[in-house]
Coordinates of C-alpha atoms in Angstrom, one line a residue:
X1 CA 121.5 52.8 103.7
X2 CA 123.3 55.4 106.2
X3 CA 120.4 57.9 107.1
X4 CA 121.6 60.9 109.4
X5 CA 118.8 62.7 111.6
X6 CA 117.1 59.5 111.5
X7 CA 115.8 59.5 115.5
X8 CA 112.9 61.2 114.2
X9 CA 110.2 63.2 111.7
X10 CA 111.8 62.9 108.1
X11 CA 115.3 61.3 108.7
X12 CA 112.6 58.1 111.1
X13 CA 109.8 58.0 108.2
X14 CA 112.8 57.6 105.7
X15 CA 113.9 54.3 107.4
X16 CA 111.4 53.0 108.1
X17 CA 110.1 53.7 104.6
X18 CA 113.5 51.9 103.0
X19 CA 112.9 49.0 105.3
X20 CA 109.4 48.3 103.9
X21 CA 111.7 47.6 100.6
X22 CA 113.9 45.0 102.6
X23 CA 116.7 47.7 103.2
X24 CA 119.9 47.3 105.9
X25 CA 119.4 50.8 107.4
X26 CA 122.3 52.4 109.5
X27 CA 120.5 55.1 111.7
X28 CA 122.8 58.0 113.3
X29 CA 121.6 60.9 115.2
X30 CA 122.5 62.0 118.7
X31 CA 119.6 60.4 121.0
X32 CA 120.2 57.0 121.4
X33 CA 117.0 56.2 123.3
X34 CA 114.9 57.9 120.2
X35 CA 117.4 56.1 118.0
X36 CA 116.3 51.9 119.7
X37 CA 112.7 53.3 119.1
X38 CA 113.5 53.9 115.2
X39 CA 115.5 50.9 114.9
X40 CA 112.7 48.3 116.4
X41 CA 110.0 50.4 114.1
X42 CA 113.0 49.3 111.4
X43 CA 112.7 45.9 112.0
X44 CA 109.1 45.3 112.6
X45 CA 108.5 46.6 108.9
X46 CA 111.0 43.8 108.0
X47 CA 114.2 45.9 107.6
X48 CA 117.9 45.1 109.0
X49 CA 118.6 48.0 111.7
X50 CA 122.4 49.2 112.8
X51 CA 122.8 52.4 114.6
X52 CA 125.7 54.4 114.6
X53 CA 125.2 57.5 116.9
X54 CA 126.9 60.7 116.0
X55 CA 126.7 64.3 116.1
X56 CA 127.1 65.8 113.1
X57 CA 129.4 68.3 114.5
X58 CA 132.1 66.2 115.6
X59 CA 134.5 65.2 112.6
X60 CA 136.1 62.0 114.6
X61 CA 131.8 60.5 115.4
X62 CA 130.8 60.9 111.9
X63 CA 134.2 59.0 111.2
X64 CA 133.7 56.6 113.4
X65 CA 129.8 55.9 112.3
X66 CA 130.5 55.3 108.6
X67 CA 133.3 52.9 109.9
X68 CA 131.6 50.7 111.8
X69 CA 129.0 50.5 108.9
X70 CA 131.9 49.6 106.8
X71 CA 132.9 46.6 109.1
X72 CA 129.5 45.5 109.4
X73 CA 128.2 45.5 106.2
X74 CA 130.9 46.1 103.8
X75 CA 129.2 49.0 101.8
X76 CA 127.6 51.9 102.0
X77 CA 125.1 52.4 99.2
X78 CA 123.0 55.3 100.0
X79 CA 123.0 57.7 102.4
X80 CA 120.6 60.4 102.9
X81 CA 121.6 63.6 104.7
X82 CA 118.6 64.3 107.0
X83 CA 119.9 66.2 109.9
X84 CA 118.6 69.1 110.5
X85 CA 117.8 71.9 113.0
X86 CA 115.1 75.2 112.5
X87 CA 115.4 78.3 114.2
X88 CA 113.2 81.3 113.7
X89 CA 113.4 84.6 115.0
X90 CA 114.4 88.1 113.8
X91 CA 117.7 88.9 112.8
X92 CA 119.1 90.3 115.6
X93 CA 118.0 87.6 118.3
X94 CA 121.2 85.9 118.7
X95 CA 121.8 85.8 115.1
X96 CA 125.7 84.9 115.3
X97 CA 124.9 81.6 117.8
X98 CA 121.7 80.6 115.8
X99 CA 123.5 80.9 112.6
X100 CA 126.5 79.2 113.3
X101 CA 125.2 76.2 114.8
X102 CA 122.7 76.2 111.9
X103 CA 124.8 76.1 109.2
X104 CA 127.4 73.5 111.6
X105 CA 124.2 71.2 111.6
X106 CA 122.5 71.7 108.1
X107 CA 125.3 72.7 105.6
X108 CA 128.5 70.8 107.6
X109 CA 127.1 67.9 109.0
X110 CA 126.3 66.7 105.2
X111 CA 129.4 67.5 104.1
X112 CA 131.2 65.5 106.7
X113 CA 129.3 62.5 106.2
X114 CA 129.4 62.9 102.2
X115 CA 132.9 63.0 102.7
X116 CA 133.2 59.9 105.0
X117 CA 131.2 57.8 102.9
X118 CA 132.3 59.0 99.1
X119 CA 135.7 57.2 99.4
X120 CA 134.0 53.7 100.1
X121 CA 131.4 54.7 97.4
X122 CA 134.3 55.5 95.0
X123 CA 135.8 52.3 95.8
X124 CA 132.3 50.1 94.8
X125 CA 132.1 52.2 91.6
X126 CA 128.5 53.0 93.0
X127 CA 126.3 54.8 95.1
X128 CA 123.5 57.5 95.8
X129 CA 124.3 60.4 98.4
X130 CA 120.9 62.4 98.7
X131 CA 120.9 65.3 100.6
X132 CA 117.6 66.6 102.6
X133 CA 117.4 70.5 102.1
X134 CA 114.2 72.2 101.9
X135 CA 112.3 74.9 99.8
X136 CA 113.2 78.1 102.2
X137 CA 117.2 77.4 100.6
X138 CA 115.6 78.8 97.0
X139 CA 113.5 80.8 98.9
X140 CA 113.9 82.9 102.1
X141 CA 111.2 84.2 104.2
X142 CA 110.9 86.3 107.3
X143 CA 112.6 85.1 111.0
X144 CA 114.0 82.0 109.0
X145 CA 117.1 83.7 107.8
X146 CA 120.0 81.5 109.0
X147 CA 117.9 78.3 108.8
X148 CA 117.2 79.0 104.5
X149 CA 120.8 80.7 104.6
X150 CA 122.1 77.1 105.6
X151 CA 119.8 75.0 103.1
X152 CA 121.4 77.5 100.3
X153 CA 124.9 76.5 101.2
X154 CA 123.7 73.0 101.5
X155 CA 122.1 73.7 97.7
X156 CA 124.5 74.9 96.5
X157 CA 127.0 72.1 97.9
X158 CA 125.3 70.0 96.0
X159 CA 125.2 71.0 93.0
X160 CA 129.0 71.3 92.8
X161 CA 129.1 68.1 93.9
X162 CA 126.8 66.4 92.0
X163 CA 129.1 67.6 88.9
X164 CA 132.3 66.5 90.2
X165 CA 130.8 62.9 90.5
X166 CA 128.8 62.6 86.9
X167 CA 130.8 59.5 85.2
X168 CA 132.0 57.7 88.3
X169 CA 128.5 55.9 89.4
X170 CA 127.8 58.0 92.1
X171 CA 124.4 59.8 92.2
X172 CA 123.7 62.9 93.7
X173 CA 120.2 64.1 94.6
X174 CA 118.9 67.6 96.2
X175 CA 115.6 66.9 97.7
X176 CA 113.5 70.0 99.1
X177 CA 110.1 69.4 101.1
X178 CA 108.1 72.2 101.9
X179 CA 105.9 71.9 105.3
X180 CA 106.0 68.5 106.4
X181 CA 103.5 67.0 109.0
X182 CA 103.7 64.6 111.7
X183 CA 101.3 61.9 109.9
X184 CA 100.8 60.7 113.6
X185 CA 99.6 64.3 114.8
X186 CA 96.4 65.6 115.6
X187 CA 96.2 68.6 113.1
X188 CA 97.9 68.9 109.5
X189 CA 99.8 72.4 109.1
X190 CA 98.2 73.9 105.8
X191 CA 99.4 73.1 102.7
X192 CA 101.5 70.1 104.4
X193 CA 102.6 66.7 103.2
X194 CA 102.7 64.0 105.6
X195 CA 106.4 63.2 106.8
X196 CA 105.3 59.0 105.9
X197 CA 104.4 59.9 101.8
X198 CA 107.7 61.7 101.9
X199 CA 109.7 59.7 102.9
X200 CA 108.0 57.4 100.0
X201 CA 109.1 60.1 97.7
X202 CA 112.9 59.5 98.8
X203 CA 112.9 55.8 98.4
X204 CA 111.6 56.0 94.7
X205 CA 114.3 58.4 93.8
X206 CA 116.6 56.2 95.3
X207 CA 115.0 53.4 93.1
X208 CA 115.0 55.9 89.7
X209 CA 117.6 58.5 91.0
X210 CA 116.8 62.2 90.1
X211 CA 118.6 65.5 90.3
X212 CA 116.5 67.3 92.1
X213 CA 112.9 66.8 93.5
X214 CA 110.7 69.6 95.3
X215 CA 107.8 67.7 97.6
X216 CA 105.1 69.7 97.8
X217 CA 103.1 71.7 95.6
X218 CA 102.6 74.9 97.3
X219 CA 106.6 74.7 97.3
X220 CA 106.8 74.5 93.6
X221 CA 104.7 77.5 93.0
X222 CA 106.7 79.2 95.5
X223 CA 109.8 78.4 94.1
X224 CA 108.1 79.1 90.5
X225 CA 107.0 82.4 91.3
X226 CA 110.1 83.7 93.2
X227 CA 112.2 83.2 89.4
X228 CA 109.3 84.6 87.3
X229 CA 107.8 87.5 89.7
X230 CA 110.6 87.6 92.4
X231 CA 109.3 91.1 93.7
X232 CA 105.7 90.1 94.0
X233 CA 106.6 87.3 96.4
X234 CA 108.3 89.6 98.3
X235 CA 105.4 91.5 99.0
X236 CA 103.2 88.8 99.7
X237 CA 105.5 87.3 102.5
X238 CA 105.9 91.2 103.7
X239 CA 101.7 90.7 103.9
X240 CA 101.9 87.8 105.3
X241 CA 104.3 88.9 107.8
X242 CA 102.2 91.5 108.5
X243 CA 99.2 89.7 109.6
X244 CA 100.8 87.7 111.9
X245 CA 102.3 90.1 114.1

């Protein structure tokens, strides 16, 4: 496994969770001393740890990263797109700068690594590529504009993907938490799902791959009620909004 973002939160639960199952895990993010923490967490749950930093950003790291996977171990079998950044603030706080890094991070950084690793997976006439997006990319809400805005794209991505590769062994999977909590913090955000059962829901799709998988219930009625009643859930999160300022 090649997991991206994996120094910490999701991307760290998810490989750690994959080497309770015996996994290799490749780790890549940009923190190297957050990435040694991961790996010996990956190893004292009885998993094989590698760790291949990289920014997302940078074509010739992500490059590099899949290679040296590829000269270790031979293979790349699944990798799950978990890098991600989250800015919140209105629309015109530096909206340009936000965005753009944003989408650079959440919608580009997949892409680069899906297309670093899909000609080795091509080659072994298998793989899984699962990409971590979230539930604001069906569903905006206020001051998270360019952070949904770059889960869409990254939706959207995959869908088109996920067609080009049906026949050729290759699964594709669109996985969308809602909040997710620090299972090691003190308090649990409402309505959250602890970043550690997760992370559990990943490696079982990778064990029975799906199309698409939505975490957390309160993000399934969202998403529900935004196709049924699209202009009620606009005026609840105007409500909501509301209240908080």
């Amino acid at each position: 496994m090649l997991i991206t973002g994996a120094s910490r939160g999701f991307g760290a639960e998810t490989a750690v969770a994959f080497a309770r199952k015996g996994g290799r895990v490749a780790l890549s993010a940009r923190s190297m001393p957050e990435l040694e923490r991961v790996a010996a967490r990956v190893r004292d749950a009885h998993g094989d740890a590698m760790i291949v930093p990289a920014d997302v950003r940078r074509e010739e790291e992500v490059g590099e990263s899949v290679q040296r996977v590829l000269s270790e171990w031979s293979r790349v079998d699944i990798l799950v797109n978990a890098a991600g950044i989250k800015r919140e603030g209105p629309v015109d706080d530096g909206a340009l700068a936000d965005a753009r890094e944003t989408l650079e991070v959440n919608y580009l950084g997949a892409v680069a690594f899906s297309a670093a690793v899909l000609p080795i997976m091509r080659a072994q006439g298998s793989g899984h590529i699962i990409n971590v997006s979230s539930v604001l990319g069906k569903r905006a809400t206020p001051l998270r504009g360019a952070y949904s805005a770059s889960k869409a794209a990254l939706n959207a991505w995959t869908d088109s993907l996920r067609v080009e590769l049906m026949g050729s062994g290759i699964d594709v999977t669109l996985v969308c938490p809602g909040r997710l909590a620090d299972a090691q913090g003190d308090k649990r955000p409402r309505f959250a799902m602890d970043s550690i059962r997760a992370a559990e829901c990943v490696v079982r799709c990778a064990e029975r791959p799906r199309r698409e998988i939505v975490l957390t219930t309160a993000g399934r009625v969202l998403t529900w009620l935004d196709f049924f009643v699209p202009g009620l859930v606009d005026r609840l999160l105007k409500r909501a909004r509301s209240r908080r300022d």
